[in-house]
Coordinates of C-alpha atoms in Angstrom, one line a residue:
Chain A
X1 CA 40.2 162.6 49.8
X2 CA 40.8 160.9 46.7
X3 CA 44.4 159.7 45.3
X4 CA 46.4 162.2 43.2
X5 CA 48.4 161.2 40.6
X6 CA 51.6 162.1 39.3
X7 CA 50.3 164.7 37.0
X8 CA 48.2 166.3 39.1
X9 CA 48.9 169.7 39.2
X10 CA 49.1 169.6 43.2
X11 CA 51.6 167.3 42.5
X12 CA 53.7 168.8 40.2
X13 CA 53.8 172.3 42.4
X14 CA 55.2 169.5 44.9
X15 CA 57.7 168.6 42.9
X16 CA 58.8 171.8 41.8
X17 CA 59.0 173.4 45.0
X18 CA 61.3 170.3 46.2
X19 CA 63.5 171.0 43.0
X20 CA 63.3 174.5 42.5
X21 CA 64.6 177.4 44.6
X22 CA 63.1 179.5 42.0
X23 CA 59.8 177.9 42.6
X24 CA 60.1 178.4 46.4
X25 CA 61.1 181.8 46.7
X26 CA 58.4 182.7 44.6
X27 CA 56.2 181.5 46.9
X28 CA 57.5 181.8 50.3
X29 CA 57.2 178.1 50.5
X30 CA 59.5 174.8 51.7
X31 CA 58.8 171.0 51.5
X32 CA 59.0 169.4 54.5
X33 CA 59.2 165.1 54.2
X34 CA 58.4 162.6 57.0
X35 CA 56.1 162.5 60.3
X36 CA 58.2 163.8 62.4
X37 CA 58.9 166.7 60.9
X38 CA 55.3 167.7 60.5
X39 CA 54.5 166.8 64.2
X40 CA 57.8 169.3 64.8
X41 CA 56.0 171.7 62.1
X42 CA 52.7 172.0 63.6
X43 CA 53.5 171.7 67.0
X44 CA 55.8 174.9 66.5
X45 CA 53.0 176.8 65.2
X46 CA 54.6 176.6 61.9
X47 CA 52.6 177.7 59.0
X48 CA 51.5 174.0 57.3
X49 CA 49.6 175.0 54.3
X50 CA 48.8 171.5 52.8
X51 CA 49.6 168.1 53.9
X52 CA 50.2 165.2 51.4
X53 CA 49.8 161.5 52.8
X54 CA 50.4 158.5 50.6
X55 CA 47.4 156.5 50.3
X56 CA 49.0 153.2 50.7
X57 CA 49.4 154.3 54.1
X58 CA 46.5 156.4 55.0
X59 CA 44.7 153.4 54.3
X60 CA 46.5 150.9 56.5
X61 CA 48.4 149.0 54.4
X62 CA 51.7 147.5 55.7
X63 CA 54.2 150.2 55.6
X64 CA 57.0 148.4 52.8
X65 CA 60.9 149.2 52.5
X66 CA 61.7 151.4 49.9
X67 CA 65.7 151.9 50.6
X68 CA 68.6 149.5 51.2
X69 CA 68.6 146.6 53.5
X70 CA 70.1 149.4 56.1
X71 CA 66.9 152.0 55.8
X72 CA 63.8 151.4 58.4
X73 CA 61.2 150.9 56.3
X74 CA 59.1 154.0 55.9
X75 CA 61.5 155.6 58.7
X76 CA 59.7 153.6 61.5
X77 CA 61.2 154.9 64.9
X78 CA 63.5 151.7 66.5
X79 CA 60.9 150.3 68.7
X80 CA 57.8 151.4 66.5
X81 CA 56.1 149.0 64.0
X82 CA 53.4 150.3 61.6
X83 CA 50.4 151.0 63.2
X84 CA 51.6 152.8 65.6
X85 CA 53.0 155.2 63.3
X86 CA 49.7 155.1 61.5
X87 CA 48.2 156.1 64.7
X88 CA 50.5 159.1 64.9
X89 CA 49.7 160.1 61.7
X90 CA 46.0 159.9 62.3
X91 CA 45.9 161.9 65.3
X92 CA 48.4 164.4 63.4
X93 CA 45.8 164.7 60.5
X94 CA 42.8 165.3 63.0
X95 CA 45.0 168.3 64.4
X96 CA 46.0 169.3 60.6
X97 CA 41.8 169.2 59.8
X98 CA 41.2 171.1 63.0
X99 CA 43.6 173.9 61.8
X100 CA 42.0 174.1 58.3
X101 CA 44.8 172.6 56.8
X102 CA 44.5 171.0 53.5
X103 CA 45.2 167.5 53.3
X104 CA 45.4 165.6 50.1
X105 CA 46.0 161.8 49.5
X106 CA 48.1 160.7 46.9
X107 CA 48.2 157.3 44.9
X108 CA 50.3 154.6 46.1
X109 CA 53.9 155.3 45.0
X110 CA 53.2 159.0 43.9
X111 CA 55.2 160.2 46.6
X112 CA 57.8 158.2 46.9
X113 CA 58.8 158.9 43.1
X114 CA 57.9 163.2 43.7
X115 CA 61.1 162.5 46.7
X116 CA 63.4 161.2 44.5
X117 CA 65.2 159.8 47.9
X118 CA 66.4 156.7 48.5
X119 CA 64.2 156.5 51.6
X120 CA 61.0 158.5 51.0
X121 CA 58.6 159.5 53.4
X122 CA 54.7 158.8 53.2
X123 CA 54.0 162.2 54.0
X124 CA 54.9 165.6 52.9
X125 CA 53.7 169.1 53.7
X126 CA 53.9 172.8 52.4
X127 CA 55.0 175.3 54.9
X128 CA 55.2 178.9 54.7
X129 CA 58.9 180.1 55.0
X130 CA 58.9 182.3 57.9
X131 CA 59.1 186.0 57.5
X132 CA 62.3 186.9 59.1
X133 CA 64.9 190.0 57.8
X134 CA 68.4 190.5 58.8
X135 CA 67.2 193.9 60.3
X136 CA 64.8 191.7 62.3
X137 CA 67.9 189.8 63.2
X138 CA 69.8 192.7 64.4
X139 CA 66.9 194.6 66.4
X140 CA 67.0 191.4 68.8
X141 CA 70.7 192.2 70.1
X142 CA 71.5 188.8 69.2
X143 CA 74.7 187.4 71.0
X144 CA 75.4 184.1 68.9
X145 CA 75.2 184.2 65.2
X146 CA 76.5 181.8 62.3
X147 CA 77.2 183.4 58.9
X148 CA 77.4 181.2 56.0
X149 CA 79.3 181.7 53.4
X150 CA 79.2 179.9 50.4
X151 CA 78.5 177.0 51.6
X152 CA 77.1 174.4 49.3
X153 CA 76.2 171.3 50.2
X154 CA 72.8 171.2 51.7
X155 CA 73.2 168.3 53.8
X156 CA 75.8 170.6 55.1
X157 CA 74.1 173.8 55.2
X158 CA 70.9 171.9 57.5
X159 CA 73.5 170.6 59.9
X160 CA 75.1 174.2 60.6
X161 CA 70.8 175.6 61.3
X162 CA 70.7 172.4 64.0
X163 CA 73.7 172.9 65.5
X164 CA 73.2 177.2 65.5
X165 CA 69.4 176.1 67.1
X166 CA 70.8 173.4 69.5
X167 CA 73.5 175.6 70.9
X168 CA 71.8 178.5 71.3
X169 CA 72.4 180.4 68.4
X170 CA 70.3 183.5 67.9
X171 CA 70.3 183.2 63.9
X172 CA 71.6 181.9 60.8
X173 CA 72.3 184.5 58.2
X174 CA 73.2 182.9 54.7
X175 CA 75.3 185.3 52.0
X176 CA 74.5 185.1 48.6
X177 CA 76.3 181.9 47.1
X178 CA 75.2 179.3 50.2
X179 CA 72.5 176.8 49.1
X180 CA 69.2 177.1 49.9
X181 CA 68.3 176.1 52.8
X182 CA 64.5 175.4 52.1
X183 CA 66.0 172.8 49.6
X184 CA 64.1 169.5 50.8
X185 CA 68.1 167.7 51.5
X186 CA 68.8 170.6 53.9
X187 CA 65.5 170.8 55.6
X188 CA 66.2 166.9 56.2
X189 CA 69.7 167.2 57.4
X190 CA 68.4 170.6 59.4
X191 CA 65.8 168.2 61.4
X192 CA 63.5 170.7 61.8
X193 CA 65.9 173.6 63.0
X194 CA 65.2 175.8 60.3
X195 CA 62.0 175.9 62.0
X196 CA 63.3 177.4 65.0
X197 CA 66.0 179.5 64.3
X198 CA 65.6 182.1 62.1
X199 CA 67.6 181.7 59.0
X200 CA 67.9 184.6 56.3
X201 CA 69.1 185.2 53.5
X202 CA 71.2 187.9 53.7
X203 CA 72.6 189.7 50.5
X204 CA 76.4 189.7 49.9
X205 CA 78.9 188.7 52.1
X206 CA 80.8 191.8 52.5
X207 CA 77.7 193.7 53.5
X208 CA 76.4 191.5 55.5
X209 CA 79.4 191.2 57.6
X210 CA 79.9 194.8 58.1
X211 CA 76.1 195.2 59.5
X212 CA 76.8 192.2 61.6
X213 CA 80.0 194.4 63.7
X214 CA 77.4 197.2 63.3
X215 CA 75.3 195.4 65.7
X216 CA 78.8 195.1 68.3
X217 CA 79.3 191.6 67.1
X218 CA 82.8 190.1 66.8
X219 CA 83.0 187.8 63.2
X220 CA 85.2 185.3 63.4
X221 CA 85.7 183.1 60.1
X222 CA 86.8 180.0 61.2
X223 CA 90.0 178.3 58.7
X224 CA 91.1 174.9 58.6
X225 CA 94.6 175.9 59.6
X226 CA 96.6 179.0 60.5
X227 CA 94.0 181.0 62.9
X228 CA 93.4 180.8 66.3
X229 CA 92.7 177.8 68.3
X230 CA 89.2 178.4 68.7
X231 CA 89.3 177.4 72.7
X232 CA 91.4 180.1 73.5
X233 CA 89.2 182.8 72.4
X234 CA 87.1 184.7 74.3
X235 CA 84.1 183.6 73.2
X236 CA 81.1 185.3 75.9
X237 CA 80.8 188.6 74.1
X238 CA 78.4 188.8 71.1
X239 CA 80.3 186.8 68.6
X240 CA 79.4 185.7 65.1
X241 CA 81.1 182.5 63.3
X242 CA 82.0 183.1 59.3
X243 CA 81.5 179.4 58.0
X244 CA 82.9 179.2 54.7
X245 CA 83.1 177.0 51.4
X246 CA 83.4 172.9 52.4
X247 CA 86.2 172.8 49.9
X248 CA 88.0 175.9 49.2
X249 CA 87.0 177.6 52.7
X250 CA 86.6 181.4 53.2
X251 CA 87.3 183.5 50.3
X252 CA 89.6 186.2 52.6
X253 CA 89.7 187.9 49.4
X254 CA 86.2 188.7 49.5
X255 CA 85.6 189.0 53.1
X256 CA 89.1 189.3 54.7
X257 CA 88.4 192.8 55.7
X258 CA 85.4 192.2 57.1
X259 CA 86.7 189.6 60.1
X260 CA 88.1 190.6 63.4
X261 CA 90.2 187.3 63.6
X262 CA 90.5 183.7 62.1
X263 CA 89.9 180.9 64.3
X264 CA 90.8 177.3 63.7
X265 CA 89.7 174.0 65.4
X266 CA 93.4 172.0 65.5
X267 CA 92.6 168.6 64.7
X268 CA 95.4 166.7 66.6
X269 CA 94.0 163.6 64.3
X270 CA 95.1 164.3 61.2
X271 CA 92.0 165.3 58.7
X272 CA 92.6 167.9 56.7
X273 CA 89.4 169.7 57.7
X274 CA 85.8 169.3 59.0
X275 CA 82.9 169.5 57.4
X276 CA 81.0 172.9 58.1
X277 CA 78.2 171.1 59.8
X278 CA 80.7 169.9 62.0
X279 CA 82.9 173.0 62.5
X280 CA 79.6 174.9 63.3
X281 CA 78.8 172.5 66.6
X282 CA 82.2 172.6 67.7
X283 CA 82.4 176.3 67.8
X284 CA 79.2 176.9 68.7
X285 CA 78.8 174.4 71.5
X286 CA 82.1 176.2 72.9
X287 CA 80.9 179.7 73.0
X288 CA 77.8 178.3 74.8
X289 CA 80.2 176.0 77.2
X290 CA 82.3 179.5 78.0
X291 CA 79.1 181.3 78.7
X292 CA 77.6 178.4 80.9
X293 CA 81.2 177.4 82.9
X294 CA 83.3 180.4 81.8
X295 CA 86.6 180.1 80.0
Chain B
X1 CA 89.5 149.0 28.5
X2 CA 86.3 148.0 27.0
X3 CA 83.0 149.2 28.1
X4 CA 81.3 147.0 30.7
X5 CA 77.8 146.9 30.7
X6 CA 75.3 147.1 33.8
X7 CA 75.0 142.9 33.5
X8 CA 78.2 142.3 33.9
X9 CA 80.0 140.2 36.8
X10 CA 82.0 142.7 38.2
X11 CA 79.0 145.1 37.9
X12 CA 77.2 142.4 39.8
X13 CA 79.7 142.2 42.3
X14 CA 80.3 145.9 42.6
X15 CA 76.2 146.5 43.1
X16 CA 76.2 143.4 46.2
X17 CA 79.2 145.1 47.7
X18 CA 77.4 148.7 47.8
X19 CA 73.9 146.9 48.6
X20 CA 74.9 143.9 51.1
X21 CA 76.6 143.8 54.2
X22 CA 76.8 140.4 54.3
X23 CA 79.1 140.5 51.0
X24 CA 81.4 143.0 52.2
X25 CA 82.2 140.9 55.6
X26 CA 82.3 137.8 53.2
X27 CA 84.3 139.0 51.0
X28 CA 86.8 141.7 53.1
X29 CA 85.9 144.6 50.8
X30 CA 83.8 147.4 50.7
X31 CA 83.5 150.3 47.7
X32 CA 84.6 154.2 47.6
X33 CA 82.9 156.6 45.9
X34 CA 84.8 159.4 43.9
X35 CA 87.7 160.8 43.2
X36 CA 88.7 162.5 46.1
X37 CA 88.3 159.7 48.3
X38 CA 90.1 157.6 45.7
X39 CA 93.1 159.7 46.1
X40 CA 92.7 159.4 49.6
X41 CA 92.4 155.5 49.5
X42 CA 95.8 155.8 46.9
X43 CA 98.0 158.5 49.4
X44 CA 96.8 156.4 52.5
X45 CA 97.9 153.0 51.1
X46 CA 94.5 151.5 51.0
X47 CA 94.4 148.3 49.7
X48 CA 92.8 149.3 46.1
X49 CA 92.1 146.3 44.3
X50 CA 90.1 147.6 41.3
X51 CA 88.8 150.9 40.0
X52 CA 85.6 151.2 38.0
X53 CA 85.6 154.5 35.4
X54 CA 82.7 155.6 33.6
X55 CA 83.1 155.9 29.9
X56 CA 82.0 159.1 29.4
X57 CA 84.1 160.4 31.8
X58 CA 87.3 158.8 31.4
X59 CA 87.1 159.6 27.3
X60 CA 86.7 163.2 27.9
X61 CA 83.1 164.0 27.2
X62 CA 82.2 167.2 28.7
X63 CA 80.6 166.4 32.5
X64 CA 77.1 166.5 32.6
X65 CA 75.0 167.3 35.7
X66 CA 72.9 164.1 37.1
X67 CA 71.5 165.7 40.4
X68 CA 69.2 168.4 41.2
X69 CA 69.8 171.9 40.7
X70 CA 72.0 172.5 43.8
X71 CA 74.0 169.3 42.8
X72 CA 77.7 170.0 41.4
X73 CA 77.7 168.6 38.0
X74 CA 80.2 165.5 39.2
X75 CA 80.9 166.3 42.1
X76 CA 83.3 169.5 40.7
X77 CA 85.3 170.9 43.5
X78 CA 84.9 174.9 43.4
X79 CA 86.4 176.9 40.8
X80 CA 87.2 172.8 39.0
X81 CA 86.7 172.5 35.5
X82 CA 85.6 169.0 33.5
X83 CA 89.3 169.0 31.7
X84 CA 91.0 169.7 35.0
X85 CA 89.1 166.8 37.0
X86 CA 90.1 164.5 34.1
X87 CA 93.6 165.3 34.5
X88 CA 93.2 164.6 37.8
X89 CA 91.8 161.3 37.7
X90 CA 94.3 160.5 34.6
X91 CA 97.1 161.3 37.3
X92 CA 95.5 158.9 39.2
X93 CA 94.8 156.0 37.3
X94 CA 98.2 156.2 36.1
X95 CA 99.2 155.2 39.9
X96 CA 96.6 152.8 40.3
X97 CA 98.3 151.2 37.5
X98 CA 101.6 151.0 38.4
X99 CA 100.7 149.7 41.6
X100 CA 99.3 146.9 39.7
X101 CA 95.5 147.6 40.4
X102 CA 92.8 146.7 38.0
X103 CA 91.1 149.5 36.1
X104 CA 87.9 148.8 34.3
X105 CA 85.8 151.2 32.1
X106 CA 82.3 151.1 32.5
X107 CA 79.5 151.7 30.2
X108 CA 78.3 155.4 30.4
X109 CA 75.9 155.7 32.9
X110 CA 76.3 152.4 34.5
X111 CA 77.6 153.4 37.8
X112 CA 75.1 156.0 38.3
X113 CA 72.7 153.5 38.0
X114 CA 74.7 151.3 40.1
X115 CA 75.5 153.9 42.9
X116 CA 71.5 154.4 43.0
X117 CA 72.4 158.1 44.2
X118 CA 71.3 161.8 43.5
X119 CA 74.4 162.7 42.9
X120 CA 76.4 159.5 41.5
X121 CA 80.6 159.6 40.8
X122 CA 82.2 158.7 37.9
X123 CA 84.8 156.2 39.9
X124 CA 84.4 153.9 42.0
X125 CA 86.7 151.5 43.5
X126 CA 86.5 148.0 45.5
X127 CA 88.9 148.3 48.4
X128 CA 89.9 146.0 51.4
X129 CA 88.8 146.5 54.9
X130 CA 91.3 147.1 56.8
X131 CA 92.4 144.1 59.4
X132 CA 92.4 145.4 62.9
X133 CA 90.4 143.8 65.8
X134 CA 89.2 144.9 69.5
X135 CA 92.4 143.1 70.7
X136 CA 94.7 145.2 68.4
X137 CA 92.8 148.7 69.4
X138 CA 93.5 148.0 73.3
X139 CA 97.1 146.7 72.8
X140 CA 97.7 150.1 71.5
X141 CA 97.1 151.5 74.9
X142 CA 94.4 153.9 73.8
X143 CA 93.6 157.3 75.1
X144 CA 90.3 158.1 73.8
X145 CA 87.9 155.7 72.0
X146 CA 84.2 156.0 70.9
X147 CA 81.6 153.2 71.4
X148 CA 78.3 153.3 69.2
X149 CA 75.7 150.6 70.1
X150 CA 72.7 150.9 67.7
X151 CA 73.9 153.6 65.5
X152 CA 70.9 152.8 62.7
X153 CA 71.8 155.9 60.4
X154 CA 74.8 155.1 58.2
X155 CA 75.4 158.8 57.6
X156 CA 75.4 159.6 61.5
X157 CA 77.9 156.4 61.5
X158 CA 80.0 157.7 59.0
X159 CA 79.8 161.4 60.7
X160 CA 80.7 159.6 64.0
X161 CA 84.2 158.4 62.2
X162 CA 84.9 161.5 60.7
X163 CA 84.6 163.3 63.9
X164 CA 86.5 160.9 65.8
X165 CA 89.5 161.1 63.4
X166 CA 89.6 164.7 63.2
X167 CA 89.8 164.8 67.1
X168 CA 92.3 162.5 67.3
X169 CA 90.6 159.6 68.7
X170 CA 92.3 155.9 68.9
X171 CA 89.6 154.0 67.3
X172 CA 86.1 153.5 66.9
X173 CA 84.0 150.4 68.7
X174 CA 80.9 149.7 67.1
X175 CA 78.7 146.8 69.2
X176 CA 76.3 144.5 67.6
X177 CA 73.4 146.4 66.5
X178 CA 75.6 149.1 64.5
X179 CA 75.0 149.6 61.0
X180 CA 77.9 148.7 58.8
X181 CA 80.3 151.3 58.3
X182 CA 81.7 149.9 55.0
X183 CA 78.0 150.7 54.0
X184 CA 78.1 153.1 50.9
X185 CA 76.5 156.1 53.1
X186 CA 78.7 155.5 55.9
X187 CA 81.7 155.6 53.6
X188 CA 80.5 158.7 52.3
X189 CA 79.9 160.4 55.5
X190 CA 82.6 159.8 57.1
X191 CA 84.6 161.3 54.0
X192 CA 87.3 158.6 53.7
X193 CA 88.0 158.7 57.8
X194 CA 87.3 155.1 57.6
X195 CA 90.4 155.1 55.6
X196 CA 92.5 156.6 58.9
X197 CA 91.3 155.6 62.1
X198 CA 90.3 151.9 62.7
X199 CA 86.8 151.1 62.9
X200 CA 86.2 147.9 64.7
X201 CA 83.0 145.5 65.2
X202 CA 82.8 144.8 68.6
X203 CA 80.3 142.1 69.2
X204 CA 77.8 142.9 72.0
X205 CA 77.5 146.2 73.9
X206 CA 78.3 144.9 77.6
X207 CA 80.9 142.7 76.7
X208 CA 82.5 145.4 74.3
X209 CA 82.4 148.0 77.5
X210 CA 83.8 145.6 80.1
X211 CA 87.0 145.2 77.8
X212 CA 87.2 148.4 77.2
X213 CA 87.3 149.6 81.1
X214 CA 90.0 146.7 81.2
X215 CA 91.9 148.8 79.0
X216 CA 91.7 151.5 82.2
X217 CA 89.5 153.7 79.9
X218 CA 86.0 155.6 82.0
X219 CA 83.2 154.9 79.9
X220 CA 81.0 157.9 79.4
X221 CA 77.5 157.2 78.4
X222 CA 76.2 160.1 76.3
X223 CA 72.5 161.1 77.3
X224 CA 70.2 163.6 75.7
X225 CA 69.1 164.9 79.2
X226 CA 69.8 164.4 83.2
X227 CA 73.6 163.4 82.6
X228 CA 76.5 165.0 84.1
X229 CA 77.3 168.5 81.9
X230 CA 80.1 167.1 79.6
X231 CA 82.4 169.9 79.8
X232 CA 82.6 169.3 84.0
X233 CA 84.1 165.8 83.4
X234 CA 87.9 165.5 83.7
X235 CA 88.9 164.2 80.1
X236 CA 92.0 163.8 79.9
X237 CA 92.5 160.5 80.9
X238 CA 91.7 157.8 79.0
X239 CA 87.7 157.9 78.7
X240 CA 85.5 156.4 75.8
X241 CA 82.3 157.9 74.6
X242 CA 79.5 155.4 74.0
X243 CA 76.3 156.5 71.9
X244 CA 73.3 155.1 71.3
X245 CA 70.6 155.3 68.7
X246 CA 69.8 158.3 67.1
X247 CA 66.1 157.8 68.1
X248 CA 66.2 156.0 71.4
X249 CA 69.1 156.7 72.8
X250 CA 71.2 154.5 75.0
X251 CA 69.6 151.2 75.9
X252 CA 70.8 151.8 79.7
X253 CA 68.5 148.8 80.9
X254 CA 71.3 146.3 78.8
X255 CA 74.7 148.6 79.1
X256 CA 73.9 150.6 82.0
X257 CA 76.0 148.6 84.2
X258 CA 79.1 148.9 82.0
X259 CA 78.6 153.2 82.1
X260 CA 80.7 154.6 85.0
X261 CA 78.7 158.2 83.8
X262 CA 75.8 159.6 82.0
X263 CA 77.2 162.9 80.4
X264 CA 74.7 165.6 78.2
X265 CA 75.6 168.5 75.9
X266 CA 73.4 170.7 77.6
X267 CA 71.9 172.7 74.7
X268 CA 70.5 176.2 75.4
X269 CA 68.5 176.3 72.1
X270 CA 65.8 174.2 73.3
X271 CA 66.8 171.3 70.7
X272 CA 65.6 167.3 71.8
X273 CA 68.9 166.4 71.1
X274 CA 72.1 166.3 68.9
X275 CA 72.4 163.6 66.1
X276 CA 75.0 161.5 67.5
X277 CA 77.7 163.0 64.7
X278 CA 77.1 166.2 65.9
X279 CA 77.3 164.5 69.9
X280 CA 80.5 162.9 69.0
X281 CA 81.9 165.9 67.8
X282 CA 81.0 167.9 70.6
X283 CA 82.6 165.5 72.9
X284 CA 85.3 164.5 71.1
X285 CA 86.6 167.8 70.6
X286 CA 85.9 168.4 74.5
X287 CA 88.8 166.1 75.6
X288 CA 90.8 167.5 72.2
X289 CA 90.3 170.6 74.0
X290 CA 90.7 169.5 77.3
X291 CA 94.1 167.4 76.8
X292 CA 96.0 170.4 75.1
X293 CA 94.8 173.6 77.3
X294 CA 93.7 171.7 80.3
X295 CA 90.4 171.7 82.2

């Protein structure tokens, strides 16, 4: 291995496939930043095409904080201090060489500017996206499914994948006009989920949700006020949840006609609304609390 | 207004109250990012002492996109327009000044480099924390509290406080070892709920709990596995949710004493665990829930 620069053109693909959605549908490929999501990566049998490790350190050095006075340096788990990390990394690398993975060092600093974060990671990896269709979606009978629609705030759109994966959720299917969410901020806020549940793209909204009742699914778009209180829903049978814009919601023009009922999470505090992330793991992890306990 | 440039004092201090902790508890302050959660700060009586504009924005120049691709140029709420956001902050400032608060126009492009984020706002503002101590939360006889000890992540802090607003929780305790919720991130997170429910530091973790079962409340230890399913547990009277660190978890062997019960989101999906936004969510909408249908 020898150090990369900035200009390299491994380097700039880097950077455009963290910047451009363009770039990554293209070539069926994400960005994924840190150790422990490329542990998570490889260990799901995820396809890691190239690893890129800082050579600062790959080589030992002590890891330095890059963030504010709040950020671990170099995202050290609490507990962990730098060469035990570097120890993980090794042994991750040894697994990456064993799989015939690329792995590339760069110069000192290289990455950390290619993040563009306040806290970057010292290493990064390309990953295929995963090949996964909405038909594919629909010949597995799902019974839990999110819909996203237009929802655009990627730290939002990777907490709605985690909470879909953590509660069960069978997929995430994204209309046109939601973020990407191979966009490196959602794949962060996603923790890895968007390796593990599948999450398509899924053409227009209207069309997707008709195909979704096609496959017997009941689509409920949740609204900050004037549906349903969520709880009181009958929430066993295959149901999907229609997540909408974090600021101006659903748009019931659009899709109106294509929900079986509006749902709302009363918030006996006050806000005006939750975030989508939010609003996903609330009426996800009901539907999976009604089909554990009942209703 | 003249133009202040990115050396002057009250630059200074609005850079160490974003970057230190130590001068926000010094000085009883903390910064807002934005103009929506300057309107919140305004409608909610906030103490606003002074508002930082940049030039460009506040003169009319068309808004210019700072972020990456996905970014909203601004931060433009859906369907916004540049002239229709200036009207809105010029509504604004016009009630900052009546109320007698400060408004300063910075040099263009100084707060972006101030805020030191992707996506920087064109207004800031330097507002008071608001006075409220342990004492004061348990005088008000609460019902339901959270408890974070070593909550590292100031967006998971900031999530925590949004969630536990929207649910309609009393307060939030936060034990030594918590990150600063008056940190930028946190702010940001929690979407101006630090603005509406009071947000307390609590000193340590054992001493924090054994006032708080004082107060008659069950303390509920959240656990990523082997704790009680969280939607068996009677809610509905008082209770308080206490989460740990986002990597470690609960330090049981120092607070497990003060824990009258481990409860876990079970989580079909096969995910490690919830951040502890997403947890407190989860829970916190569980007594909602709870307290208004019944178990």
């Amino acid at each position: 291995m020898s150090g990369l620069t900035y200009r390299h053109q491994r380097v700039q693909r880097l950077r455009r496939l963290l910047g451009r959605r363009s770039a990554r549908r293209e070539e069926g490929r994400f960005v994924i930043e840190g150790l422990n999501l490329l542990e998570e990566a490889v260990s799901s049998g995820a396809g890691v095409e190239a690893v890129y490790v800082d050579a600062d350190w790959a080589t030992g050095a002590p890891a330095r904080a890059v963030g504010g006075e709040e950020d671990a340096p170099w995202g050290l788990a609490p507990g962990e201090d730098g060469p035990q990390r570097q120890q993980r990394l090794a042994a991750l690398l040894a697994r990456c060489y064993d799989m015939g993975t690329r792995v590339f060092e760069l110069e000192r600093g290289v990455l950390a500017r290619v993040a563009g974060t306040v806290s970057p990671q010292p290493v990064m990896a390309v990953v295929e996206v995963p090949a996964c269709s909405v038909a594919d979606v629909g010949t597995g009978r799902p019974s839990l499914v999110v819909v996203c629609v237009d929802v655009r705030d990627p730290g939002n759109a990777g907490t709605v994948v985690r909470s879909a994966w953590a509660a069960g959720a069978d997929a995430v299917l994204c209309a046109d006009g939601t973020v990407d969410v191979w966009n490196p901020k959602a794949v962060r806020a996603s923790a890895g989920a968007v390796l593990h549940v599948p999450v398509v793209a899924g053409g227009p909204a209207p069309e997707l949700l008709a195909m979704v009742a096609r496959w017997g699914m009941r689509r409920l778009g949740a609204v900050s006020t004037g549906g349903r209180d969520y709880a009181t829903v009958d929430l066993v049978p295959p149901c999907a949840f229609v997540l909408g814009n974090e600021a101006s919601g659903l748009p019931l023009a659009e899709v109106g006609d294509q929900l079986d009922e509006l749902v709302t999470v009363p918030m006996p505090g006050g806000a005006e609304s939750l975030n989508v992330g939010m609003a996903a793991a609330v009426l996800c992890f009901e539907a999976a609390r009604q089909r554990r306990l009942g209703r």
